[in-house]
mmCIF file of C-alpha atoms and ligand atoms in Angstrom:
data_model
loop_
_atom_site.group_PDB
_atom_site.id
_atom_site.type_symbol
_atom_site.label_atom_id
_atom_site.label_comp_id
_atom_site.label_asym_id
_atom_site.label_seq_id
_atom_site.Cartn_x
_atom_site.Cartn_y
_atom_site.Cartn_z
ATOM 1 C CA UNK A 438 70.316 122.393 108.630
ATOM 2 C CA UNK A 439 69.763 119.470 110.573
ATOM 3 C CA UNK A 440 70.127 116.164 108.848
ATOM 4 C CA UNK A 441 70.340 112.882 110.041
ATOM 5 C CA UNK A 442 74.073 110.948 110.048
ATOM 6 C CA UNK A 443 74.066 107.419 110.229
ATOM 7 C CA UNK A 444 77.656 105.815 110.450
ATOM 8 C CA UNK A 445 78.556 102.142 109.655
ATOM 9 C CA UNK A 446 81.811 101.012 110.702
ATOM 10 C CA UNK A 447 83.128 98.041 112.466
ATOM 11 C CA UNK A 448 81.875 98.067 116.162
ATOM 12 C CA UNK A 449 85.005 96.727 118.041
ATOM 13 C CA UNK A 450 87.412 99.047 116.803
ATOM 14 C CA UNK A 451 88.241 103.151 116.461
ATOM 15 C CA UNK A 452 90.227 102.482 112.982
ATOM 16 C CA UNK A 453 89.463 104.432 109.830
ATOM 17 C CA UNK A 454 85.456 105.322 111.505
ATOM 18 C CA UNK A 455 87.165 107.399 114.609
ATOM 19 C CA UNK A 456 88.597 110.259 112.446
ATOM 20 C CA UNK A 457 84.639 110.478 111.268
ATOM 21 C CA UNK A 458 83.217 110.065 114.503
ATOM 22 C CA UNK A 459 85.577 112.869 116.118
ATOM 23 C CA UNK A 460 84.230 115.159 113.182
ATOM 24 C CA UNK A 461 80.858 114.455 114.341
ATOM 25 C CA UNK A 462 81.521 114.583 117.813
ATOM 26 C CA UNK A 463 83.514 117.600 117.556
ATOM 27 C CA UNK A 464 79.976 119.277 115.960
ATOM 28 C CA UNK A 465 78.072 118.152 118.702
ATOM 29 C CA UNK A 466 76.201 116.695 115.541
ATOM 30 C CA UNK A 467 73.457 113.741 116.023
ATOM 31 C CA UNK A 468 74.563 110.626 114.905
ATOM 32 C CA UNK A 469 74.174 106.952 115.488
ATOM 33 C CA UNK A 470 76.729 104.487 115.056
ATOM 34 C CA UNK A 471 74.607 101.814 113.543
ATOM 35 C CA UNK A 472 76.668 98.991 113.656
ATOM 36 C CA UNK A 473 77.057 99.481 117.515
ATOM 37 C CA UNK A 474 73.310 99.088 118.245
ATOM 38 C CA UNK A 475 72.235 95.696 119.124
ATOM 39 C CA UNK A 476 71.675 92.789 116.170
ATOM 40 C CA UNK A 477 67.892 93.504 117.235
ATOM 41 C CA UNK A 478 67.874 97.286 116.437
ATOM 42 C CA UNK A 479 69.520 96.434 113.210
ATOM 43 C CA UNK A 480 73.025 96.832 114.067
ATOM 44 C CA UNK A 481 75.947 94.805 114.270
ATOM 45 C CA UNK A 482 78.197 93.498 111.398
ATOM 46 C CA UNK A 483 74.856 92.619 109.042
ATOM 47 C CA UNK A 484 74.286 96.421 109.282
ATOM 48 C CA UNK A 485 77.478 97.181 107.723
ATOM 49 C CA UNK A 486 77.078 94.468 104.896
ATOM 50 C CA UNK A 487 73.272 95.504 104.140
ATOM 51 C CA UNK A 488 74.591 98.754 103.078
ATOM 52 C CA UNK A 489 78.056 97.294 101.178
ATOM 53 C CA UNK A 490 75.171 95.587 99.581
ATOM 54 C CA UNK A 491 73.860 98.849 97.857
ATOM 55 C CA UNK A 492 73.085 99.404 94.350
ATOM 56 C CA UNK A 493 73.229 102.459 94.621
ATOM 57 C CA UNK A 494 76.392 104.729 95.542
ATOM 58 C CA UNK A 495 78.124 101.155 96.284
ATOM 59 C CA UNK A 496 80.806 101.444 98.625
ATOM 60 C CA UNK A 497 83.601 98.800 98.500
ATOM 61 C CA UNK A 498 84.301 99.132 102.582
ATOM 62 C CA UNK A 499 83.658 101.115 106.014
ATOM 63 C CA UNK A 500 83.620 103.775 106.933
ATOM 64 C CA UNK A 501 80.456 104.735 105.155
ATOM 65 C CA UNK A 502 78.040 107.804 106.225
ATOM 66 C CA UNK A 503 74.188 108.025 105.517
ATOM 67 C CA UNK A 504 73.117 111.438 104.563
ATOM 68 C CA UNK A 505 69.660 111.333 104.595
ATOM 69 C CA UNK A 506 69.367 108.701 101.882
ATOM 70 C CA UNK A 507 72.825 109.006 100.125
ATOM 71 C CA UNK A 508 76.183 106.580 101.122
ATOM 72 C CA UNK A 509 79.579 108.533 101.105
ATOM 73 C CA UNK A 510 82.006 106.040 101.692
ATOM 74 C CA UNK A 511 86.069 106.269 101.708
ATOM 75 C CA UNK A 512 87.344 108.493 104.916
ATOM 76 C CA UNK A 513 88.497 111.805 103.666
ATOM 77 C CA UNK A 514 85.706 112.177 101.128
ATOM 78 C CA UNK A 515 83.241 111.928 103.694
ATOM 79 C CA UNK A 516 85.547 114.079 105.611
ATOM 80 C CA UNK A 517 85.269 116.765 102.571
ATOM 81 C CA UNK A 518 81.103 116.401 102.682
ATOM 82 C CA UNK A 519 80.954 116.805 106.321
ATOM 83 C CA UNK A 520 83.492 119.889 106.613
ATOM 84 C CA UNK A 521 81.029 122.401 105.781
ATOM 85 C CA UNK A 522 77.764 120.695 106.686
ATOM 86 C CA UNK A 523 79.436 120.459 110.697
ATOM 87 C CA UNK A 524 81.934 123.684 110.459
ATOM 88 C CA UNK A 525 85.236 122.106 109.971
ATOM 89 C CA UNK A 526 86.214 123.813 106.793
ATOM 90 C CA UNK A 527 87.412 127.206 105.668
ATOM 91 C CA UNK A 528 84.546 128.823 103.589
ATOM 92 C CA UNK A 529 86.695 129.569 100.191
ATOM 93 C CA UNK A 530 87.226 126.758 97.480
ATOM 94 C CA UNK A 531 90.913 126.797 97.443
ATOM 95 C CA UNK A 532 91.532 126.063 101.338
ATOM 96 C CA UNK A 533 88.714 123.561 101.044
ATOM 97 C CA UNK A 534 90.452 121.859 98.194
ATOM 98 C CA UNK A 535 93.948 121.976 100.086
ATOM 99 C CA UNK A 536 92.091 120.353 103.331
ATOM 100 C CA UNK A 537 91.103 117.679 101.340
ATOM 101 C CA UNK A 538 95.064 116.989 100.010
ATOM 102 C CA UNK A 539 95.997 117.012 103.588
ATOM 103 C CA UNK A 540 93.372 114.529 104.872
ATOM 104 C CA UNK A 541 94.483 112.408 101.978
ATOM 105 C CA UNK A 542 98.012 112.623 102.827
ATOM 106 C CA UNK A 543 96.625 111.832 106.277
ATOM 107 C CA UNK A 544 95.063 108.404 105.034
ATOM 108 C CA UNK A 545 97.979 107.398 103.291
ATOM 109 C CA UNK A 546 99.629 108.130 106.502
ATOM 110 C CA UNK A 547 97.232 105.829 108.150
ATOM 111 C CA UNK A 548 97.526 102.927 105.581
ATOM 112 C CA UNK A 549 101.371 102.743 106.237
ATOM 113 C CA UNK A 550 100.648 102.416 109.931
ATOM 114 C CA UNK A 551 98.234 99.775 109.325
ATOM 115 C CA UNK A 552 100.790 98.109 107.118
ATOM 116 C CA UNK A 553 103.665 97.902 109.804
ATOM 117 C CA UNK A 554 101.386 95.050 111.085
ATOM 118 C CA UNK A 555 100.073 93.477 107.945
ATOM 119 C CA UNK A 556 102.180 94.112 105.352
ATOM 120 C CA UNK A 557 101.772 91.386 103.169
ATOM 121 C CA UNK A 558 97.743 91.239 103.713
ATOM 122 C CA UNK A 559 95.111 92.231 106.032
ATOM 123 C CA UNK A 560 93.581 88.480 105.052
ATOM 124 C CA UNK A 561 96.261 87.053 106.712
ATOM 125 C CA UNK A 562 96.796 87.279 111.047
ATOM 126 C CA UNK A 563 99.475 89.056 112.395
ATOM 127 C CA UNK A 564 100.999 85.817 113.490
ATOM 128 C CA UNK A 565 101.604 84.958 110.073
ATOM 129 C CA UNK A 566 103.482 87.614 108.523
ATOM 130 C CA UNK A 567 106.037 88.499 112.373
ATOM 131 C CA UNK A 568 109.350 88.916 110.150
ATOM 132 C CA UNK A 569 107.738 90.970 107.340
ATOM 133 C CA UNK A 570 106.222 93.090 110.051
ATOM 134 C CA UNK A 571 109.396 93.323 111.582
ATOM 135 C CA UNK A 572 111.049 95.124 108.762
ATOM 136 C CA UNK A 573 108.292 97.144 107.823
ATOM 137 C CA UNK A 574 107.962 98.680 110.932
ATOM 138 C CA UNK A 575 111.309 99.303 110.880
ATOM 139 C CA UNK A 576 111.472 101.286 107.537
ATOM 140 C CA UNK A 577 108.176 103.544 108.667
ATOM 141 C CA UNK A 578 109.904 104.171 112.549
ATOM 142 C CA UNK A 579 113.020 105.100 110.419
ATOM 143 C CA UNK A 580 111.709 106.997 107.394
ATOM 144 C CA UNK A 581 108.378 106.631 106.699
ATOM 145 C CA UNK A 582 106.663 108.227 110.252
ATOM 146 C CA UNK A 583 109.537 110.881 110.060
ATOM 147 C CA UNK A 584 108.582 112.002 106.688
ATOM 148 C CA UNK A 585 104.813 112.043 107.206
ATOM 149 C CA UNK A 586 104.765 113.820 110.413
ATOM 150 C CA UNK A 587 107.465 116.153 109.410
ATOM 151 C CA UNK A 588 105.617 117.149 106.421
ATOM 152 C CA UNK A 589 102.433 117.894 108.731
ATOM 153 C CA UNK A 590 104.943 119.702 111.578
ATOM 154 C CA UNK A 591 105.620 121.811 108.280
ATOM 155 C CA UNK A 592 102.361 122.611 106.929
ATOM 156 C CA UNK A 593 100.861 123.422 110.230
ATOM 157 C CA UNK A 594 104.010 125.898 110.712
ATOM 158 C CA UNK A 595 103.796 127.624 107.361
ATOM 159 C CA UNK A 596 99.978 128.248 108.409
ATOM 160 C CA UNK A 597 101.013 129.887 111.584
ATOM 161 C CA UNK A 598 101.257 126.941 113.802
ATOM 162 C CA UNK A 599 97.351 127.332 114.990
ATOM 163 C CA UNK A 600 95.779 124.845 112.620
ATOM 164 C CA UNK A 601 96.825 122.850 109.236
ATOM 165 C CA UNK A 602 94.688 124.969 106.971
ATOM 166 C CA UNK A 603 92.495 128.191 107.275
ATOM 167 C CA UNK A 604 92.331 130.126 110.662
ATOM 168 C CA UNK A 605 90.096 127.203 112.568
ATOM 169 C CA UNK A 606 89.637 124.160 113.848
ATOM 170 C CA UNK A 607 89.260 121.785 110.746
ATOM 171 C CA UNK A 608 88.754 117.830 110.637
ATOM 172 C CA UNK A 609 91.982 117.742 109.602
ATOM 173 C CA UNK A 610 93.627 118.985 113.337
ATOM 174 C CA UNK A 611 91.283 116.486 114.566
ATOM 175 C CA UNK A 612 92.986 113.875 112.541
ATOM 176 C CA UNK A 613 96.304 114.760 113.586
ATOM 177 C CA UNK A 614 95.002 114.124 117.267
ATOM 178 C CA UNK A 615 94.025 110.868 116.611
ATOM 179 C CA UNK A 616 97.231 110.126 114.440
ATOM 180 C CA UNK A 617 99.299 111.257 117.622
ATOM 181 C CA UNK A 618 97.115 108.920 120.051
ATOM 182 C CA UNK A 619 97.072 105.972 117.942
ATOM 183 C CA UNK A 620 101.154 106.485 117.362
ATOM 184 C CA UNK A 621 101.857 106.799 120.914
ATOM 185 C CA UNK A 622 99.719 103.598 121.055
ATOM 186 C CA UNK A 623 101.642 101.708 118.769
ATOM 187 C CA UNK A 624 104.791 102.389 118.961
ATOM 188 C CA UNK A 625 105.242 104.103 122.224
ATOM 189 C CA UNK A 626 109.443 103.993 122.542
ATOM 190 C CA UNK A 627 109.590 105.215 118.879
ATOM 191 C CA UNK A 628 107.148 107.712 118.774
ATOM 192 C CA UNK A 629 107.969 109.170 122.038
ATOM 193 C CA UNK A 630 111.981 109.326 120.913
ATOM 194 C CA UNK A 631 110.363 110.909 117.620
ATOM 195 C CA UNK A 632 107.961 113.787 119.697
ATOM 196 C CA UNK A 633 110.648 116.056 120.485
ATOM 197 C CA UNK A 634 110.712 117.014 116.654
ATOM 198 C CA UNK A 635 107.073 117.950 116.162
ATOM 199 C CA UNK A 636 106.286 120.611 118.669
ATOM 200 C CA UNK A 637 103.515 121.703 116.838
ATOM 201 C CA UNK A 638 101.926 118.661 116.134
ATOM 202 C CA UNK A 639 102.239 118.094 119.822
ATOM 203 C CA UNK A 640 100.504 121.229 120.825
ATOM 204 C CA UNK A 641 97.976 120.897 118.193
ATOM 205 C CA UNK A 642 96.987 117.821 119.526
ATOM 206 C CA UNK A 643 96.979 118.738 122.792
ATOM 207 C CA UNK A 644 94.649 121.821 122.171
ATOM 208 C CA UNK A 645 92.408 119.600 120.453
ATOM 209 C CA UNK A 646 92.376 116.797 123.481
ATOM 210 C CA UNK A 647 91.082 119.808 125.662
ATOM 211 C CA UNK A 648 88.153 120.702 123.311
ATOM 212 C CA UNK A 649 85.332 120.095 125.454
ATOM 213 C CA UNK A 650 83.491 117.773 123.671
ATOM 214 C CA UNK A 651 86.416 116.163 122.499
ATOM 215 C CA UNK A 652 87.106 115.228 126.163
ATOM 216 C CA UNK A 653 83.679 114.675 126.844
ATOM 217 C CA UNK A 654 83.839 111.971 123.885
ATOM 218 C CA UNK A 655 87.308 110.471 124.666
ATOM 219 C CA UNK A 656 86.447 109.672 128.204
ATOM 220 C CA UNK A 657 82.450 108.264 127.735
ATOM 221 C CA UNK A 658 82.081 104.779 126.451
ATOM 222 C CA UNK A 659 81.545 105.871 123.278
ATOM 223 C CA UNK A 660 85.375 106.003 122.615
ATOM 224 C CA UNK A 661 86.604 102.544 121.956
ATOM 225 C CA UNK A 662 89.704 101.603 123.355
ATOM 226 C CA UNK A 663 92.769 100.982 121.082
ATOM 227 C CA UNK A 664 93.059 97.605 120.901
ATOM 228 C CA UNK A 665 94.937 94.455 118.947
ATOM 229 C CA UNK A 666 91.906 94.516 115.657
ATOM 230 C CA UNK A 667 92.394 98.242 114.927
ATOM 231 C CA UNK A 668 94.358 100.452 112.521
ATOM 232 C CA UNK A 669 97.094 101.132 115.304
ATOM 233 C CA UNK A 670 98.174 98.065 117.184
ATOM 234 C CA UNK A 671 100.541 97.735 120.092
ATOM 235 C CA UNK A 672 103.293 94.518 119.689
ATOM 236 C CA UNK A 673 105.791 95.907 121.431
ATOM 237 C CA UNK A 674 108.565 93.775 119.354
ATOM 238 C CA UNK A 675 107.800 96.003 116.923
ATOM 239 C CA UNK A 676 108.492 98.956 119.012
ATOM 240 C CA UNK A 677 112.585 99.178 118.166
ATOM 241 C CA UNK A 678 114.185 102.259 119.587
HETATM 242 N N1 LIG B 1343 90.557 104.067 101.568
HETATM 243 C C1 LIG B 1343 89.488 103.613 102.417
HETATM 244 C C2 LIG B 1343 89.929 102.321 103.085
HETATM 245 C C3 LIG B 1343 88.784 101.637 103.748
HETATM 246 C C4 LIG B 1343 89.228 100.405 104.482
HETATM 247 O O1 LIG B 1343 90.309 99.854 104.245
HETATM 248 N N2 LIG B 1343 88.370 99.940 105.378
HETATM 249 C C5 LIG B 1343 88.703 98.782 106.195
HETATM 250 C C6 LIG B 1343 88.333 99.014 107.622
HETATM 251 S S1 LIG B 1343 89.233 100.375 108.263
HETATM 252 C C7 LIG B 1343 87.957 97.575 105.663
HETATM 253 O O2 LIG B 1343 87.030 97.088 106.260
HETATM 254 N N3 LIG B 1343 88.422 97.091 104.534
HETATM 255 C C8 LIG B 1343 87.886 95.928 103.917
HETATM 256 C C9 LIG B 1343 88.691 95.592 102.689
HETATM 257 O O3 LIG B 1343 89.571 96.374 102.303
HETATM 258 O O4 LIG B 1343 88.424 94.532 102.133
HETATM 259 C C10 LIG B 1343 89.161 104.701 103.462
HETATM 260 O O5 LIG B 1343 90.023 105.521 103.752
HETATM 261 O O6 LIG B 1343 88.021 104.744 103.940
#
């Protein structure tokens, strides 16, 4: 089947849109990343609010994927479409339905990060809320990051320490490698003090870095650098051993 992906997320930054884009990337699927196409080609940030703008299937914020002519919007449900259109799901119901927890899980993972910088709202800078994000960090380097990445060290060893779920590469190990990435990113002194108990996490993301066209796609210019606008942000005050 080949059907036509369009993907609208915010051009500057990997954030939520990367874990779709290494899904697609992964699949060696076509896709463009509409937002990232000049204001003249119909990209850029109107792109993204023309289709916020839907009546129909309206989604309340990127990422969003076109399917043809249907919107999917909200990360690991467009996760759960994609799996078996691009081959990143197990074929039975139940292990399809237990990816889908797992990518969730993943998400919620993702919010905390997000939150270490902006916990008391993403309308507000970074500038403004320094001694909430101080303390928040703090609780997720100390419990929150532990928890989360020890439950996913534990899943992916009760599976046989190959992959999360099933017997092959899902989106979900492809998650976990950008997790990993945008952790070290963050909060390098933590994270790196923190490695030592997630071998398999480690090696998971490591055999997904050598995928070839994951490395194709992390070193082409399609990959946007982590920067200071994203989901994972580097202030190294935050960083506390
Ligand atoms: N639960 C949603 C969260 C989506 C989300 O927060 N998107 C961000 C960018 S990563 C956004 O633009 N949010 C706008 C807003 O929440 O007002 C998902 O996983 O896709």
């Amino acid at each position: 089947m080949s059907e036509r992906y369009e993907l609208y997320y915010w051009p500057g930054i990997q954030g939520r849109g990367e874990f779709v884009r290494l899904a697609l990337e992964e699949a060696g699927a076509e896709y463009v990343d509409v937002a990232r196409l000049p204001k003249e080609q119909g990209g850029g940030v109107p792109a993204i609010m023309n289709v916020l703008a839907s009546t129909a299937m309206t989604p309340f914020a990127p990422p969003v994927l076109k399917i043809g002519d249907r919107l999917v919007a909200q990360t690991a449900l467009i996760l759960h479409v994609l799996g078996p259109r691009l081959g990143l799901s197990p074929a039975d119901e139940p292990s399809r339905i237990f990816l889908h927890q797992v990518q969730l899980t993943i998400a919620d993972f993702a919010d905390e990060a997000h939150d270490t910088h902006h916990p008391i709202g993403s309308s507000l800078y970074y500038e403004d809320q320094k001694p909430e994000a101080l303390r928040r960090t703090k609780e997720f380097i100390e419990h929150r990051m532990p928890k989360f990445l020890g439950y996913l060290e534990r899943v992916l060893a009760t599976n046989g320490g190959d992959h999360l779920v099933g017997s092959a590469l899902t989106y979900a190990d492809l998650s976990v490698f950008q997790l990993l990435a945008g952790l070290e990113y963050a909060l390098p002194r933590a994270f790196s003090a923190y490695l030592p108990k997630i071998p398999g996490l480690r090696g998971l993301a490591d055999r997904v870095a050598k995928r070839p066209r994951i490395a194709a796609y992390v070193a082409s210019p399609r990959r946007i650098p982590f920067n200071e606008h994203g989901l994972f942000r580097r202030y190294p005050e935050l960083d506390t051993p």
